[in-house]
Every structure is written in C-alpha cells, then in structure tokens.
Short mmCIF file of C-alpha atoms and ligand atoms in Angstrom, two decimals:
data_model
loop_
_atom_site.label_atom_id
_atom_site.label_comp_id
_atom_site.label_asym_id
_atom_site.label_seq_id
_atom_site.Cartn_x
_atom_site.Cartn_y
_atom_site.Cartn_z
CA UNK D 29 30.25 -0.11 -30.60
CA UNK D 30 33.45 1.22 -29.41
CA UNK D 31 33.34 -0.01 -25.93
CA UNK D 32 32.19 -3.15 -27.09
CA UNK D 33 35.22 -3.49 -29.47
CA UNK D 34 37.25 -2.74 -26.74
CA UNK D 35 35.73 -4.94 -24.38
CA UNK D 36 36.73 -7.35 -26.84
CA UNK D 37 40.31 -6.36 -27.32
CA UNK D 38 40.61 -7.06 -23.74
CA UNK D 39 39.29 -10.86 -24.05
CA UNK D 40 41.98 -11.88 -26.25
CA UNK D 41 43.57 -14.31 -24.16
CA UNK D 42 40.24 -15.80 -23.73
CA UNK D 43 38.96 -15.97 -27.02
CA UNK D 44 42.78 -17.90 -27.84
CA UNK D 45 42.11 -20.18 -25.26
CA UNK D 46 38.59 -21.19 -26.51
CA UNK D 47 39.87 -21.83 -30.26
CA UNK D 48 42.37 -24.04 -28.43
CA UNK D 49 39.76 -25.95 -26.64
CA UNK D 50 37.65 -26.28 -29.99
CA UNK D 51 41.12 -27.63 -31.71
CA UNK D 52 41.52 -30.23 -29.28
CA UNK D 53 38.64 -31.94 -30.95
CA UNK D 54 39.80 -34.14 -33.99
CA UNK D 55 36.48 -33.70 -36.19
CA UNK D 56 38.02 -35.16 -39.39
CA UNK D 57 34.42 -35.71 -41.03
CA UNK D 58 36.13 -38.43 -43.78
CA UNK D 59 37.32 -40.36 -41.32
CA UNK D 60 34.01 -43.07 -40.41
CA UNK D 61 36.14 -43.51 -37.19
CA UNK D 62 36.04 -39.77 -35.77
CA UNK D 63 31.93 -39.73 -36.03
CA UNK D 64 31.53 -38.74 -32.44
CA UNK D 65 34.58 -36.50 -32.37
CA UNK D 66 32.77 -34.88 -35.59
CA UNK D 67 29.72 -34.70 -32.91
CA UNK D 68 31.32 -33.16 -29.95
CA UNK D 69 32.52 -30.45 -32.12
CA UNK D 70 29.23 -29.29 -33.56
CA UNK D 71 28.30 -29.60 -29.89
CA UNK D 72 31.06 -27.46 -28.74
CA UNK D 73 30.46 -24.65 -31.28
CA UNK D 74 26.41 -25.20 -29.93
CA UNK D 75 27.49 -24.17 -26.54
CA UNK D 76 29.44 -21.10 -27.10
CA UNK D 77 26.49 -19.90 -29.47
CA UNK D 78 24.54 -20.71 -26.66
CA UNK D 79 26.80 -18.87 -23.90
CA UNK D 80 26.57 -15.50 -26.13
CA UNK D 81 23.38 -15.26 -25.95
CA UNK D 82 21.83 -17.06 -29.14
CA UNK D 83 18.74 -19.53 -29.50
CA UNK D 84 20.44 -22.97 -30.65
CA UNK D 85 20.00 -26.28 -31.39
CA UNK D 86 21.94 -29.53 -33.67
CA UNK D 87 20.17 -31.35 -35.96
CA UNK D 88 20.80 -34.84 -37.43
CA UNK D 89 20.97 -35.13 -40.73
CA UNK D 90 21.88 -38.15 -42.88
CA UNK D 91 25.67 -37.38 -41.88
CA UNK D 92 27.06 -35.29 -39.36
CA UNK D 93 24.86 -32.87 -37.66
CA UNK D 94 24.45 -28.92 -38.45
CA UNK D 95 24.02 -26.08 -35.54
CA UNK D 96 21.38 -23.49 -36.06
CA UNK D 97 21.51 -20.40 -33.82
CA UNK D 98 19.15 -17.56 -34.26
CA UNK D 99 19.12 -13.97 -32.73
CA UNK D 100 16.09 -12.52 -34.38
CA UNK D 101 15.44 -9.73 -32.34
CA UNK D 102 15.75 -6.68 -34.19
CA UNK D 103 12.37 -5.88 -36.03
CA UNK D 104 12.53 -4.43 -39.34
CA UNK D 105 16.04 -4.78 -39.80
CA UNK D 106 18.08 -6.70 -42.38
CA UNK D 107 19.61 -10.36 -41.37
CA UNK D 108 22.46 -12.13 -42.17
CA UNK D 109 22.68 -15.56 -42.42
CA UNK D 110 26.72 -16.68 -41.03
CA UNK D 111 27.98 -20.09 -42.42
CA UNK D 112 30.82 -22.28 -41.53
CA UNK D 113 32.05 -25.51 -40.60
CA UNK D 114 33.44 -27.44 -37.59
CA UNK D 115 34.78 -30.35 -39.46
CA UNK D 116 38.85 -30.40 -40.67
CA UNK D 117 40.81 -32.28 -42.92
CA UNK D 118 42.41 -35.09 -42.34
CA UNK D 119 45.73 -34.62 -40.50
CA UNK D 120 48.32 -36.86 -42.41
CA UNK D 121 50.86 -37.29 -43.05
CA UNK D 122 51.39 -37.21 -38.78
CA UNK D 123 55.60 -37.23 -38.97
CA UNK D 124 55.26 -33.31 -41.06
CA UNK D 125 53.84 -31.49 -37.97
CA UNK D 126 55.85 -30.16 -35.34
CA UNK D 127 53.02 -31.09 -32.91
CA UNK D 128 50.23 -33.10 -32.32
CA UNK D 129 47.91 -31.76 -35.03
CA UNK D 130 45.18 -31.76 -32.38
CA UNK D 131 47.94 -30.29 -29.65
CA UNK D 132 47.29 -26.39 -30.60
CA UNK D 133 50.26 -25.09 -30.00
CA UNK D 134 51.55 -21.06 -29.90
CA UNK D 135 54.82 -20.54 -31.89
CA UNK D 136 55.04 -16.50 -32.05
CA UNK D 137 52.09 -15.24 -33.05
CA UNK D 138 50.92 -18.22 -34.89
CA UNK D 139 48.31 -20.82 -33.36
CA UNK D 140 49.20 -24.44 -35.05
CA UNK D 141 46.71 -27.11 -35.01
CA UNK D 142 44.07 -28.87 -37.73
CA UNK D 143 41.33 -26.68 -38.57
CA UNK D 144 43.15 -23.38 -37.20
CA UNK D 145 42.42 -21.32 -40.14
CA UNK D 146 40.20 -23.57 -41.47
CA UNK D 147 37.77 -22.93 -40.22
CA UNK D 148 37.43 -23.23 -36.42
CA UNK D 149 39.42 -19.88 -36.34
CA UNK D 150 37.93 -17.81 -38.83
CA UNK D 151 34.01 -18.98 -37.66
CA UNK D 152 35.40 -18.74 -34.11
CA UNK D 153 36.33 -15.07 -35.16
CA UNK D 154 32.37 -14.50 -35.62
CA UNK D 155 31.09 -16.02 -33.25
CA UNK D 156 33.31 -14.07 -30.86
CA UNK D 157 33.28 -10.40 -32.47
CA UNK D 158 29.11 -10.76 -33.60
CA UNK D 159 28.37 -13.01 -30.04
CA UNK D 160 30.51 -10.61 -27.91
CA UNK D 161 28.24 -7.48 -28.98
CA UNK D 162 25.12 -9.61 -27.76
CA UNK D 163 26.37 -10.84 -24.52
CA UNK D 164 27.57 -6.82 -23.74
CA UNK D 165 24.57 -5.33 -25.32
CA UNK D 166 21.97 -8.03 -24.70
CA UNK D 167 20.95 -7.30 -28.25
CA UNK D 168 22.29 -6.77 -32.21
CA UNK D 169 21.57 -4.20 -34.57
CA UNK D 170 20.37 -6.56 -37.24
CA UNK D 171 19.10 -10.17 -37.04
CA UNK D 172 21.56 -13.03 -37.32
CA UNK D 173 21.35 -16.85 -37.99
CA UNK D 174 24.30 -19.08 -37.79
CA UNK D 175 24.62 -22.47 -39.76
CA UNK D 176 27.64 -24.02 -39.13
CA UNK D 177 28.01 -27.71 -40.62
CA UNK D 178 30.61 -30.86 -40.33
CA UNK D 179 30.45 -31.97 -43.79
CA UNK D 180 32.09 -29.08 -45.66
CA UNK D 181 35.26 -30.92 -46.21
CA UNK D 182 33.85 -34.14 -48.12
CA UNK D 183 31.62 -31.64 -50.21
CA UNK D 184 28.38 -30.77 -48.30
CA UNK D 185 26.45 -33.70 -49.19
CA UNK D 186 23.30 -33.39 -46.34
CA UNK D 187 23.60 -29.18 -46.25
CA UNK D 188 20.96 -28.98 -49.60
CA UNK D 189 18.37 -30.64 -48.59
CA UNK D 190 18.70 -29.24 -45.07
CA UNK D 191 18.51 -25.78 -46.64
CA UNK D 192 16.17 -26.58 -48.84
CA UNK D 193 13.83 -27.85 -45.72
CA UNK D 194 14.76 -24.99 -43.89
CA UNK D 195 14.17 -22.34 -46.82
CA UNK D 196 12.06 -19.72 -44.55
CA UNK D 197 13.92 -19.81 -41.56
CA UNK D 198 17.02 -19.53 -43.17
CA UNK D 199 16.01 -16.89 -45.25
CA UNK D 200 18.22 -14.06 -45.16
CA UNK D 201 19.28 -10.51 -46.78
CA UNK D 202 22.78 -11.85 -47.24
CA UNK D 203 25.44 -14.88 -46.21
CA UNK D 204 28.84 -13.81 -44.41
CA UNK D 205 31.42 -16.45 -44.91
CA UNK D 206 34.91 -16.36 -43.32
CA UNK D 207 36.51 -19.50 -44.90
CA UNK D 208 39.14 -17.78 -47.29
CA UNK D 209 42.01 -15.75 -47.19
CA UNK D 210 43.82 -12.19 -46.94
CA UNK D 211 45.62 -11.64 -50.31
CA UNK D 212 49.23 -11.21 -47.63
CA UNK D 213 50.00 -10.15 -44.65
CA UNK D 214 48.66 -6.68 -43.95
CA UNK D 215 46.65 -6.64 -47.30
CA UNK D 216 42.83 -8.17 -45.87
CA UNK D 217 40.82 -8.93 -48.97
CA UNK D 218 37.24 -9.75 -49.80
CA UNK D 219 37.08 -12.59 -51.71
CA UNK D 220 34.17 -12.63 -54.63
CA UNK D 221 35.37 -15.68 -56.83
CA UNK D 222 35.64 -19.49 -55.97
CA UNK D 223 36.20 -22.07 -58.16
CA UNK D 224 34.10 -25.08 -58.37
CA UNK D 225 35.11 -29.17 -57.67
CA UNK D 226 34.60 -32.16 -59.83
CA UNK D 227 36.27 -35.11 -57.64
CA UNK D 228 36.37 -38.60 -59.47
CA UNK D 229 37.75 -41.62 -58.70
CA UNK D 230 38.89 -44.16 -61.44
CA UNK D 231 39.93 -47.71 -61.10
CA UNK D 232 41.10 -50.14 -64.03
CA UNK D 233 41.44 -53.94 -63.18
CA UNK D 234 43.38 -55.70 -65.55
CA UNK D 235 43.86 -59.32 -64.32
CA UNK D 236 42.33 -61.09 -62.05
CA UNK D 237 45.45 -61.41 -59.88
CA UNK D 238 48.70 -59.83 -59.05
CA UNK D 239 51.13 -61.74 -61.89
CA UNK D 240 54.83 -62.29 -61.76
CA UNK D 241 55.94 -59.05 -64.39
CA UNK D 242 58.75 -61.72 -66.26
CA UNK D 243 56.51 -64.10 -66.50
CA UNK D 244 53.48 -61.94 -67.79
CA UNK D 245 54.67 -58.77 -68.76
CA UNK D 246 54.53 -57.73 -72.52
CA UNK D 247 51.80 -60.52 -72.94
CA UNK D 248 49.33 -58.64 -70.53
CA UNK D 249 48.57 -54.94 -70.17
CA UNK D 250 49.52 -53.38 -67.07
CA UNK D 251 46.54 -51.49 -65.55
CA UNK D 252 49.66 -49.24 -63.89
CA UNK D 253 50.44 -48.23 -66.90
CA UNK D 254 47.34 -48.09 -68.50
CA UNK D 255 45.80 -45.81 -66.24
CA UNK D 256 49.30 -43.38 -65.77
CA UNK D 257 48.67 -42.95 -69.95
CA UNK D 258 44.83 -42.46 -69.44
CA UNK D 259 45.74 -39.59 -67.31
CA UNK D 260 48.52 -38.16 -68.87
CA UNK D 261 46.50 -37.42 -71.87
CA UNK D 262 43.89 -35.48 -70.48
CA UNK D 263 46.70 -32.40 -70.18
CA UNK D 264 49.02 -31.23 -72.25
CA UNK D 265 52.73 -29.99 -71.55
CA UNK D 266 51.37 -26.37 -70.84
CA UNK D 267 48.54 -27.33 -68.60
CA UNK D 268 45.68 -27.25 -70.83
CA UNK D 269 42.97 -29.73 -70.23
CA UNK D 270 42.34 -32.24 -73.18
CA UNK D 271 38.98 -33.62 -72.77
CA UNK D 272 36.51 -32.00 -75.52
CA UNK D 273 33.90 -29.66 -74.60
CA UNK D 274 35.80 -29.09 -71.46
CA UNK D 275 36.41 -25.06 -71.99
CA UNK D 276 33.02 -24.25 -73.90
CA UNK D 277 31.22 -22.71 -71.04
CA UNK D 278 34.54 -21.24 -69.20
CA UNK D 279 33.66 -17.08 -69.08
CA UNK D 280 37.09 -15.29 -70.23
CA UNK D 281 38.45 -12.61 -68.17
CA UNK D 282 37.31 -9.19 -69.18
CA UNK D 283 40.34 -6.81 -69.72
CA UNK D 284 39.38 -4.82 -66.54
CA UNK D 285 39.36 -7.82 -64.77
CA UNK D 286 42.44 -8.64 -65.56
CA UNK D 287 43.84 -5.00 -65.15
CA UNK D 288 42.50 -5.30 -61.63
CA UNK D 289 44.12 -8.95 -61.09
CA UNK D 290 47.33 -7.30 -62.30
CA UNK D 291 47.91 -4.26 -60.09
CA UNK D 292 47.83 -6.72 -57.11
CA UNK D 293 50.94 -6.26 -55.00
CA UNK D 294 51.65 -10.35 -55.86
CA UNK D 295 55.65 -11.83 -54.96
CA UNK D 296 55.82 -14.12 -57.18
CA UNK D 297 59.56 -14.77 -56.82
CA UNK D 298 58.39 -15.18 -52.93
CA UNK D 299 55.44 -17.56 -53.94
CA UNK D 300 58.35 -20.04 -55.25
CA UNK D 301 60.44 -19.48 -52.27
CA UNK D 302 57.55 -20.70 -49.80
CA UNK D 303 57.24 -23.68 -52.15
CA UNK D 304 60.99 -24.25 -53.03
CA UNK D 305 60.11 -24.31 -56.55
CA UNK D 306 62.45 -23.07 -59.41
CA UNK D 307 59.57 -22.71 -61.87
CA UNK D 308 55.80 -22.25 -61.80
CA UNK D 309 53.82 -24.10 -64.57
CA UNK D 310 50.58 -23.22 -66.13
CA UNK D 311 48.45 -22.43 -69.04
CA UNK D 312 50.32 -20.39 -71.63
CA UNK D 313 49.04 -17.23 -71.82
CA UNK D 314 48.14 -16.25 -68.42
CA UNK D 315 49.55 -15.01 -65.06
CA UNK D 316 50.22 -17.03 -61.84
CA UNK D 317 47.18 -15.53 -60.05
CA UNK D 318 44.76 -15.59 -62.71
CA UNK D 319 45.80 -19.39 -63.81
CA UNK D 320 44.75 -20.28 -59.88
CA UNK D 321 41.57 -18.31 -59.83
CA UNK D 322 39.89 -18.05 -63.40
CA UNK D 323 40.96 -20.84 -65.10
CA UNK D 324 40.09 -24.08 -64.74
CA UNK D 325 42.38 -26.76 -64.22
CA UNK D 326 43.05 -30.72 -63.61
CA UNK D 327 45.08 -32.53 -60.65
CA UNK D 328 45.71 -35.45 -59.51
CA UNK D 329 45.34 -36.16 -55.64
CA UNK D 330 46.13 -39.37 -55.52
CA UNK D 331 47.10 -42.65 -57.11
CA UNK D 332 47.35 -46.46 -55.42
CA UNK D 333 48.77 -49.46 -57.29
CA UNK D 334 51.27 -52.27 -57.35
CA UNK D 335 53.94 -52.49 -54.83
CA UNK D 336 54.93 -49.21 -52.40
CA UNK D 337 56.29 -50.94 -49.82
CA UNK D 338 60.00 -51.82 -48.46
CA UNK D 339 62.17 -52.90 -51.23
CA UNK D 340 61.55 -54.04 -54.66
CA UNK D 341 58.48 -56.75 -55.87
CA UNK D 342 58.86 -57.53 -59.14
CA UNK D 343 54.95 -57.46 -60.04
CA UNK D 344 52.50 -56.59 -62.37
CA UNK D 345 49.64 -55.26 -60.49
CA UNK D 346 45.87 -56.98 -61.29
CA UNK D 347 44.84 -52.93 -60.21
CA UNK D 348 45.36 -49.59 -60.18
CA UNK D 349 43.36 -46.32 -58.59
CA UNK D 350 44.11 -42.55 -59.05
CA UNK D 351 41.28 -39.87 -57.25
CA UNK D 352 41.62 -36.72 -59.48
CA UNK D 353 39.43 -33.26 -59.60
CA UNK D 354 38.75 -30.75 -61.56
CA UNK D 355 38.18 -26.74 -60.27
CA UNK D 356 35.77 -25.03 -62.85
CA UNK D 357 35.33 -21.34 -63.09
CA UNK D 358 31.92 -19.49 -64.28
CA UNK D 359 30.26 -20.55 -66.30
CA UNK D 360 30.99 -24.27 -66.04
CA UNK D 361 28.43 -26.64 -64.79
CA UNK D 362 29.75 -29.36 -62.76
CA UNK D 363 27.54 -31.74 -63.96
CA UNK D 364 28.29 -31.70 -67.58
CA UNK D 365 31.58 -31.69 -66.87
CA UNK D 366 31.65 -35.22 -64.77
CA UNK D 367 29.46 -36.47 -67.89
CA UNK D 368 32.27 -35.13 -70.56
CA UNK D 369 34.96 -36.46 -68.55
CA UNK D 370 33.40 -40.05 -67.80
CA UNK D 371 32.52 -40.41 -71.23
CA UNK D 372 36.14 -39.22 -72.32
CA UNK D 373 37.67 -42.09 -69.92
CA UNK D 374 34.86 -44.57 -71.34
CA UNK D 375 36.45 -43.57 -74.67
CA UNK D 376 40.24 -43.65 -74.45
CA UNK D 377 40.07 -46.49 -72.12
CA UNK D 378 41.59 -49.91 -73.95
CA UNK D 379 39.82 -52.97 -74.08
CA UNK D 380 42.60 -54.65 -72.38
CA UNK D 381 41.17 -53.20 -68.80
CA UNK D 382 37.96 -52.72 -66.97
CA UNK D 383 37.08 -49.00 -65.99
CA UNK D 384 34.72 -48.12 -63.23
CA UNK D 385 34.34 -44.16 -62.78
CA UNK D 386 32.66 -42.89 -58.94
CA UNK D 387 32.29 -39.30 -58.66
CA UNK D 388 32.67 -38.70 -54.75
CA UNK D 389 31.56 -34.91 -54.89
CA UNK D 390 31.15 -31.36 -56.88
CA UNK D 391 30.51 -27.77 -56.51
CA UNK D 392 29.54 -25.04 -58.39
CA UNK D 393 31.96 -22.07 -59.50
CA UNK D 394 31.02 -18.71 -57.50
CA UNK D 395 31.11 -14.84 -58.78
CA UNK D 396 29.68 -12.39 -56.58
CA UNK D 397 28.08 -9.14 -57.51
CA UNK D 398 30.13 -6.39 -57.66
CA UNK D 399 27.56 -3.94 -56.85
CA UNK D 400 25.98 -5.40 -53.83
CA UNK D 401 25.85 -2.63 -51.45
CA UNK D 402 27.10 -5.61 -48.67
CA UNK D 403 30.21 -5.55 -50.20
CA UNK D 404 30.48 -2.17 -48.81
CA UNK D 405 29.49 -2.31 -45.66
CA UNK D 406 31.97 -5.06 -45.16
CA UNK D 407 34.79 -2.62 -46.87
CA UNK D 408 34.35 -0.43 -44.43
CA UNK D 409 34.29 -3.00 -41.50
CA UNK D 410 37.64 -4.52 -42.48
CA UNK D 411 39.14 -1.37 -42.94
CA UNK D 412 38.13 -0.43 -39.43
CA UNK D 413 38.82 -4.30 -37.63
CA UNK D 414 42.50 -4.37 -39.70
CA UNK D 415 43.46 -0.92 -40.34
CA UNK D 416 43.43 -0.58 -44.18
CA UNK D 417 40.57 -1.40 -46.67
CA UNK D 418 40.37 -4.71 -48.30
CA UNK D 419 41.55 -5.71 -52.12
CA UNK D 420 39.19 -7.77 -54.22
CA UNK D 421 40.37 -11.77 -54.85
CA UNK D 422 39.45 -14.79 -56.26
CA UNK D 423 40.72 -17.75 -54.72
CA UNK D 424 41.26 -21.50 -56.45
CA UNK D 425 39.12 -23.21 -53.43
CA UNK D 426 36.18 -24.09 -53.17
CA UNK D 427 32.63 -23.87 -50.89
CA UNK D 428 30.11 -25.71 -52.23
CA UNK D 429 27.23 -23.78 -49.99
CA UNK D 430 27.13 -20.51 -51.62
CA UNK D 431 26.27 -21.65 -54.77
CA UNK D 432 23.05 -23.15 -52.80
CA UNK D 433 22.61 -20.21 -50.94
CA UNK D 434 22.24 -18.41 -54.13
CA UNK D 435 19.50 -20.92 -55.82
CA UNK D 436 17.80 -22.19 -52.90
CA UNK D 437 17.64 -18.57 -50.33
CA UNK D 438 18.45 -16.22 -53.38
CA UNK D 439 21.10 -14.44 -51.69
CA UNK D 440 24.47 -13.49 -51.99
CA UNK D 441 27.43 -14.08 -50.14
CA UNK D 442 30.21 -11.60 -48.66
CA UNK D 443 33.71 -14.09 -48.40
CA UNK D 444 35.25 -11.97 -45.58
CA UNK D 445 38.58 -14.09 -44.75
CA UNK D 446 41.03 -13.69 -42.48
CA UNK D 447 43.33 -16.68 -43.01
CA UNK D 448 46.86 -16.43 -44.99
CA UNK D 449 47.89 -17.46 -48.10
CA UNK D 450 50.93 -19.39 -46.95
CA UNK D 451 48.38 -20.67 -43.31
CA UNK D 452 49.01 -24.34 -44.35
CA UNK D 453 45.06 -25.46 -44.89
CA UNK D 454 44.48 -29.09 -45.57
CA UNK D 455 48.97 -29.23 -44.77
CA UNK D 456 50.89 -30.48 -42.18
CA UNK D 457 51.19 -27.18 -39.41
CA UNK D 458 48.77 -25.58 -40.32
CA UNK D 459 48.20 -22.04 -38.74
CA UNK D 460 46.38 -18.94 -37.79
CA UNK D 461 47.94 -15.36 -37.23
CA UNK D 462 46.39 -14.80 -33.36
CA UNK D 463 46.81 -11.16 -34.26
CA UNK D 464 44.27 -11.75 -37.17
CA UNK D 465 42.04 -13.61 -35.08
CA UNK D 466 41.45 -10.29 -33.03
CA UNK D 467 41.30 -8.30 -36.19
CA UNK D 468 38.42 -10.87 -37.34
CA UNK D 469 36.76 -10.42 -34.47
CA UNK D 470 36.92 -6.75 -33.74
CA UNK D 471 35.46 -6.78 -37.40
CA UNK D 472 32.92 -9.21 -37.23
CA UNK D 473 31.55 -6.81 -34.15
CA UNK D 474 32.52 -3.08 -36.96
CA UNK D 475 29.90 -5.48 -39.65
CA UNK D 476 27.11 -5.04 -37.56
CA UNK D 477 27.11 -1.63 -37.43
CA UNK D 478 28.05 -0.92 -40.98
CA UNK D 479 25.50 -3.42 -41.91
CA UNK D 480 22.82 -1.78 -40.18
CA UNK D 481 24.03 1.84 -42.10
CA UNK D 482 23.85 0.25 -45.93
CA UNK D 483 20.24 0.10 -44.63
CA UNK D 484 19.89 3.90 -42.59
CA UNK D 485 22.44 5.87 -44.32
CA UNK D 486 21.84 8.62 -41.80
CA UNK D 487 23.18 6.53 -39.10
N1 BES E 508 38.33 -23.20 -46.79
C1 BES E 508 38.28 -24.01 -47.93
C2 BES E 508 37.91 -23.26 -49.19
C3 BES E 508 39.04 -22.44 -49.73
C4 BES E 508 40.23 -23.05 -50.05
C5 BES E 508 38.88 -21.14 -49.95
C6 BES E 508 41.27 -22.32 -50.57
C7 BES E 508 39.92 -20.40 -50.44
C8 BES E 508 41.12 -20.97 -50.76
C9 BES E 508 37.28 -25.11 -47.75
O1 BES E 508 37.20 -25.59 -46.45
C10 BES E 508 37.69 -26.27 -48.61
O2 BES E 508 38.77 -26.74 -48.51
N2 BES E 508 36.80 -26.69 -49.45
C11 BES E 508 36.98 -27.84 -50.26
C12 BES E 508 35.62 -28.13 -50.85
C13 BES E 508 35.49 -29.47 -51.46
C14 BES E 508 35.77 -30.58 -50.54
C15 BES E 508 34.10 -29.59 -52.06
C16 BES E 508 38.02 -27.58 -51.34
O3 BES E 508 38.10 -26.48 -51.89
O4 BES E 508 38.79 -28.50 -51.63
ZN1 ZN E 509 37.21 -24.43 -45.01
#
C-alpha cells in the first residue's frame, strides 16, 4: 500500500483540480430550478467512479437520482458499503461570499466553494484514496459499493425505499461515511453520535387581508404576534424545551461519557471569538459541547410576515410563517415527537387564528457501537493518513441514512470526517483544508488495508 499512497501523494494537484470541476456544478437539490444541475452532478461523480475502475450506473428515483458503483471482486472478504451525497445547500445569502459560491477558489490552503466540505470534498476524498488503489492495483483488498445520493440536504426522502429495494445488493459488513468533522485542526476524530431532525413549518392566517394596523389593530389579533408568542413559549430563558413529553425518551449522559466529553482539548473562549459572541447560551446544567451533541434542542430557521421591505408600512399582516426544527438525541423517536409538538401548537394556538402544521422532513438520532472492531481499523487508518489517532465526537448534525442503514441492511456505520469545525457548511465561504483532503485520501487508501486485518489479524 505504500507505493500506492505515494502514488497518491503525488496526484494532489490533480485530485484539487477534479473537486474544483465537481464544485463548478450548482446541485442545490431544494432549489426545483437546479434539477438538471442536481443531474449532471450525480453524473459527474458516475464518471470518476467509472474512470477508477468501478462498475456504475444512476438510477431515477422519485427525486434526484442515486449512483451505485460496485467493486466486488475480492471473494471471501468483508465489504463496505461508502455513502455520500452530491447535492449542497443552497448558496444565499450571494453578497457574504468572497466568490462565486460555484467559483472554487484557493485562498492558502483552503478550497472555497458550496459543497467543499460538504460533501463533494470529503466523498471526493474516497473516491480518490479507495479508487486510486484500484486503478494502481487493478483490484481492492475487500469489496466496496458506493451510494452516493442528491437528496441528503432536504432529508433523504427517495434513499429508503431505494435501499429498501436494493436490500441484497447493498448489503454490506459496514457503512463508511465522511460527512462530519475533525474535533480541530490537527485533532481528526471519529464521529459516533448524530443528532436527529424534526423540521416543521407553521403558518397562522388571521384575516383575510392585509388591514391598515390604526384602523384594525387592538380590535383584531395579529397573526405576527400570535405566532412570535406561540413560539416563544415552547423554550424557556435557559433553553429548555416546553412542550410536554418532549424529554421522556432523551437517554442521559452516563458519567464516563461525560468524563470523556470533558477531557476534550475544547477553546471555548475561541468558539466565541469565531462567532463574535460575548456569551454562549444553553441548558443549565451542561457544557457547551455536550448541550450541541446530547441534548436536544429547538431553533428557529426562519420566519416570513408583514412588511420587510424598504421603509416603514404601517400594516397588520392577514399572515405569518416561521420553519423551525428540532435535533433529538437517543432515544427520541422523531415521530412522536412531530405528533407532541403538532398537538402542543393545536393546543396553545388561539381561536383568533387558523393554524396549519407541514412537517417537511425528520431523522433519527444515531449512537454507534463502541465495540465494533471497525472502529478500529479506522483508528488505525487515521492515525496513519493524518499522523495522530483520532478522538471520539458527537456532532449536533444530522444524516438521516444511517439510521436506515441500521434497520433496513443491519449494519453500522464508521463517521470518518475530515471537514473543520469552523469549514462554514450550509454558510457563506464555505471551505475545505486541501491539506486534509490529501490526508482523507491517503486514509481512505490506509482503511482498506486495516479493514482487511480486523478480518486476518496475522496480516
Ligand atoms: N454534513 C451534514 C451533517 C452534519 C452536520 C454532520 C454538522 C456533522 C455536523 C449533512 O449534510 C447535513 O447538513 N444534514 C442535514 C440533514 C437534514 C436536512 C435532514 C442537517 O443536519 O441539517
Ligand atoms: Zn453533508
């Protein structure tokens, strides 16, 4: 594997210019009017599965489609089914970036463009490091399927029933995922905890019509209003979510859990510099780190009513619109928690205003194994592909596939990410350390061969 690795060491200014090629294509999958940019993506990444040497092929689904590549050739040996996705978030707000967002641009060692780090960079990382042994070697220690979709970032909505069609051929020994991030820089991490997503969207309509706010207001309620108290109540000044039932199922942090969480080398006085914040907030009772990846919490992403434009209207809006979500740790089920929540808003809402509730998507909360013995084997191939072994993490995000690939394939799934904490996913500039990117995919091509060992220890 050594050559190999160095082989690859020498491509670097190749693999950097075919991320950059990848994040010229704007595959924003929410956006109805990027459909065929979403498409030539998921064809791109089919072509350079295709150029190292796998069997591919896209397939439609209901939404955008999913790439399947196979390389099945190594009888008898474990295989290892790679997941990630070609679609990015939406760009906006354009006048934040310092470039086009779909202009990759090099500033130091730092590659800035949508979907950089997540995730055309990190799968890009795999395909490179696992698809660079095969096109050297002509073959891979252990069998290896790649699924990489273009829904992940409106929730995965096709990708079940796709699995679920594709059960035997995506069977698998275990899932590698590089969609996460190191805990800092020079401190690589395996990730085994994701939160899950409960995304609603509420709107009130109050009058029929937008009403002069002399003439009408204080004799009719102002959905504006209405629905800023709604969702001011479900928190309370410490962070705590309001709605009943809401913490029943939530797991609590065992004390070595927490120990572990604890001796983490975390700047917190640097976390509020990034963010130019005097003061975190939080539930009471618990530290910065494990607030954002073991408890569950409630935000609001967005809100539309009245008048935001130029100048001052003096209105009372007939409507008013706020998406929020929820991120739910083990062992909350993100079903019963869209029913507690919709039948909380049913309840507090005043007759005064009609409330419709649409929940756009979930996901379930993630918590791998400790003791699977692929945990291991990717220790030991970070520690060789970044020069230092990993720390354990949660993280506060969320990928709604692994939960899946855990009922539907029964397997578990090794989080091996390479992005940053401070890489500006789903921001303006967002960014991905080139000097990572090799480490990813020098590692990516160390897993193989420490995958193959778990399984021939004499190796
Ligand atoms: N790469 C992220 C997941 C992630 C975010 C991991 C932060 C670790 C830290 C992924 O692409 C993502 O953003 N997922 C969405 C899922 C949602 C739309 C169902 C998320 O977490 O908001
Ligand atoms: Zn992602």
């Amino acid at each position: 594997m050594n050559e190999v690795v160095q082989k690859l060491a020498e491509q670097k200014a190749e693999h950097v210019a075919r991320l950059e090629e990848w994040l010229r294509i704007p595959s924003v999958s929410t956006d109805s009017a990027r459909k065929e940019d979403v498409r030539k993506a998921g064809e791109w990444v089919r072509d350079e599965l295709s150029w190292a040497g796998f069997e591919t092929r896209i397939e439609e689904t209901a939404g955008h489609p999913v790439v399947v590549a196979k390389w099945h050739g190594a009888r008898g040996a474990p295989t290892v089914l790679v997941y990630g996705h070609y679609d990015v978030q939406p760009p906006e707000p354009l006048d934040l970036w310092r470039h086009g967002p779909f202009e990759p641009t090099v500033e130091g060692d730092n590659l800035i463009a949508r979907g950089a780090t997540d995730d055309k960079g990190q799968v890009l990382a795999l395909i490179r490091g696992i698809g660079g042994v095969l096109r050297e070697k002509g073959s891979l220690p252990i069998n290896v399927t790649f699924l990489v979709e273009g829904e992940e970032e409106i929730g995965s909505p096709n990708l079940t029933p796709f699995i679920e069609a594709h059960a035997e051929e995506l069977s698998a020994d275990v899932a590698l995922i590089s969609d996460t991030s190191q805990f800092a820089p020079g401190v690589p991490a395996l990730t085994i905890g994701l939160k899950g997503l409960v995304y609603l969207q509420v709107e009130l309509v109050g009058p029929n019509r937008d009403l002069h706010s002399g003439s009408f207001g204080g004799a009719v309620a102002n959905p504006g209003n209405v629905l800023a108290t709604m969702l001011a109540s479900l928190k309370d000044s410490e962070g705590r979510v309001l709605i009943p039932g809401f913490y029943d199922d939530v797991r609590d942090l065992s004390e070595a859990e927490r120990a572990e969480i604890a001796a983490l080398p975390f700047d917190e006085a640097g976390f509020c510099r990034d963010l130019e914040l005097e003061h975190l907030h939080g539930e009471k009772g618990y530290s910065t780190l494990e607030r954002k990846w073991a408890r569950p919490t409630l935000d609001v992403n967005g809100m539309l009513c009245g008048w935001t434009g130029e100048g001052a209207k003096t209105v009372l809006p007939s409507k008013a619109m706020a998406k929020f979500s929820m991120r739910l740790v083990p062992d909350q089920d993100s079903e019963t928690i869209r029913r507690q929540v919709t039948d909380h808003l049913r309840r507090i809402c005043p007759p005064t205003c009609k409330l419709t509730v649409h929940c756009d998507h979930g996901a379930e909360p993630v918590l791998v194994e400790r003791t699977s013995p692929w945990l291991v084997a990717a220790e030991r191939a970070v520690e060789k592909g970044f020069g230092t072994k990993p720390v354990y993490i949660r993280e506060g995000g969320s990928i709604p596939v692994v939960s899946e690939f855990k009922k539907i394939l029964g397997i578990d799934t090794i989080l091996l990410g390479t992005g940053l904490p401070d890489d500006n996913a789903h921001s303006p500039n967002e960014k991905f350390c080139l000097s990572d990117f090799q480490r990813a995919i020098e590692t990516a091509a160390w897993l193989l061969d420490e995958m193959i060992r778990m399984e021939n220890p004499d190796r």
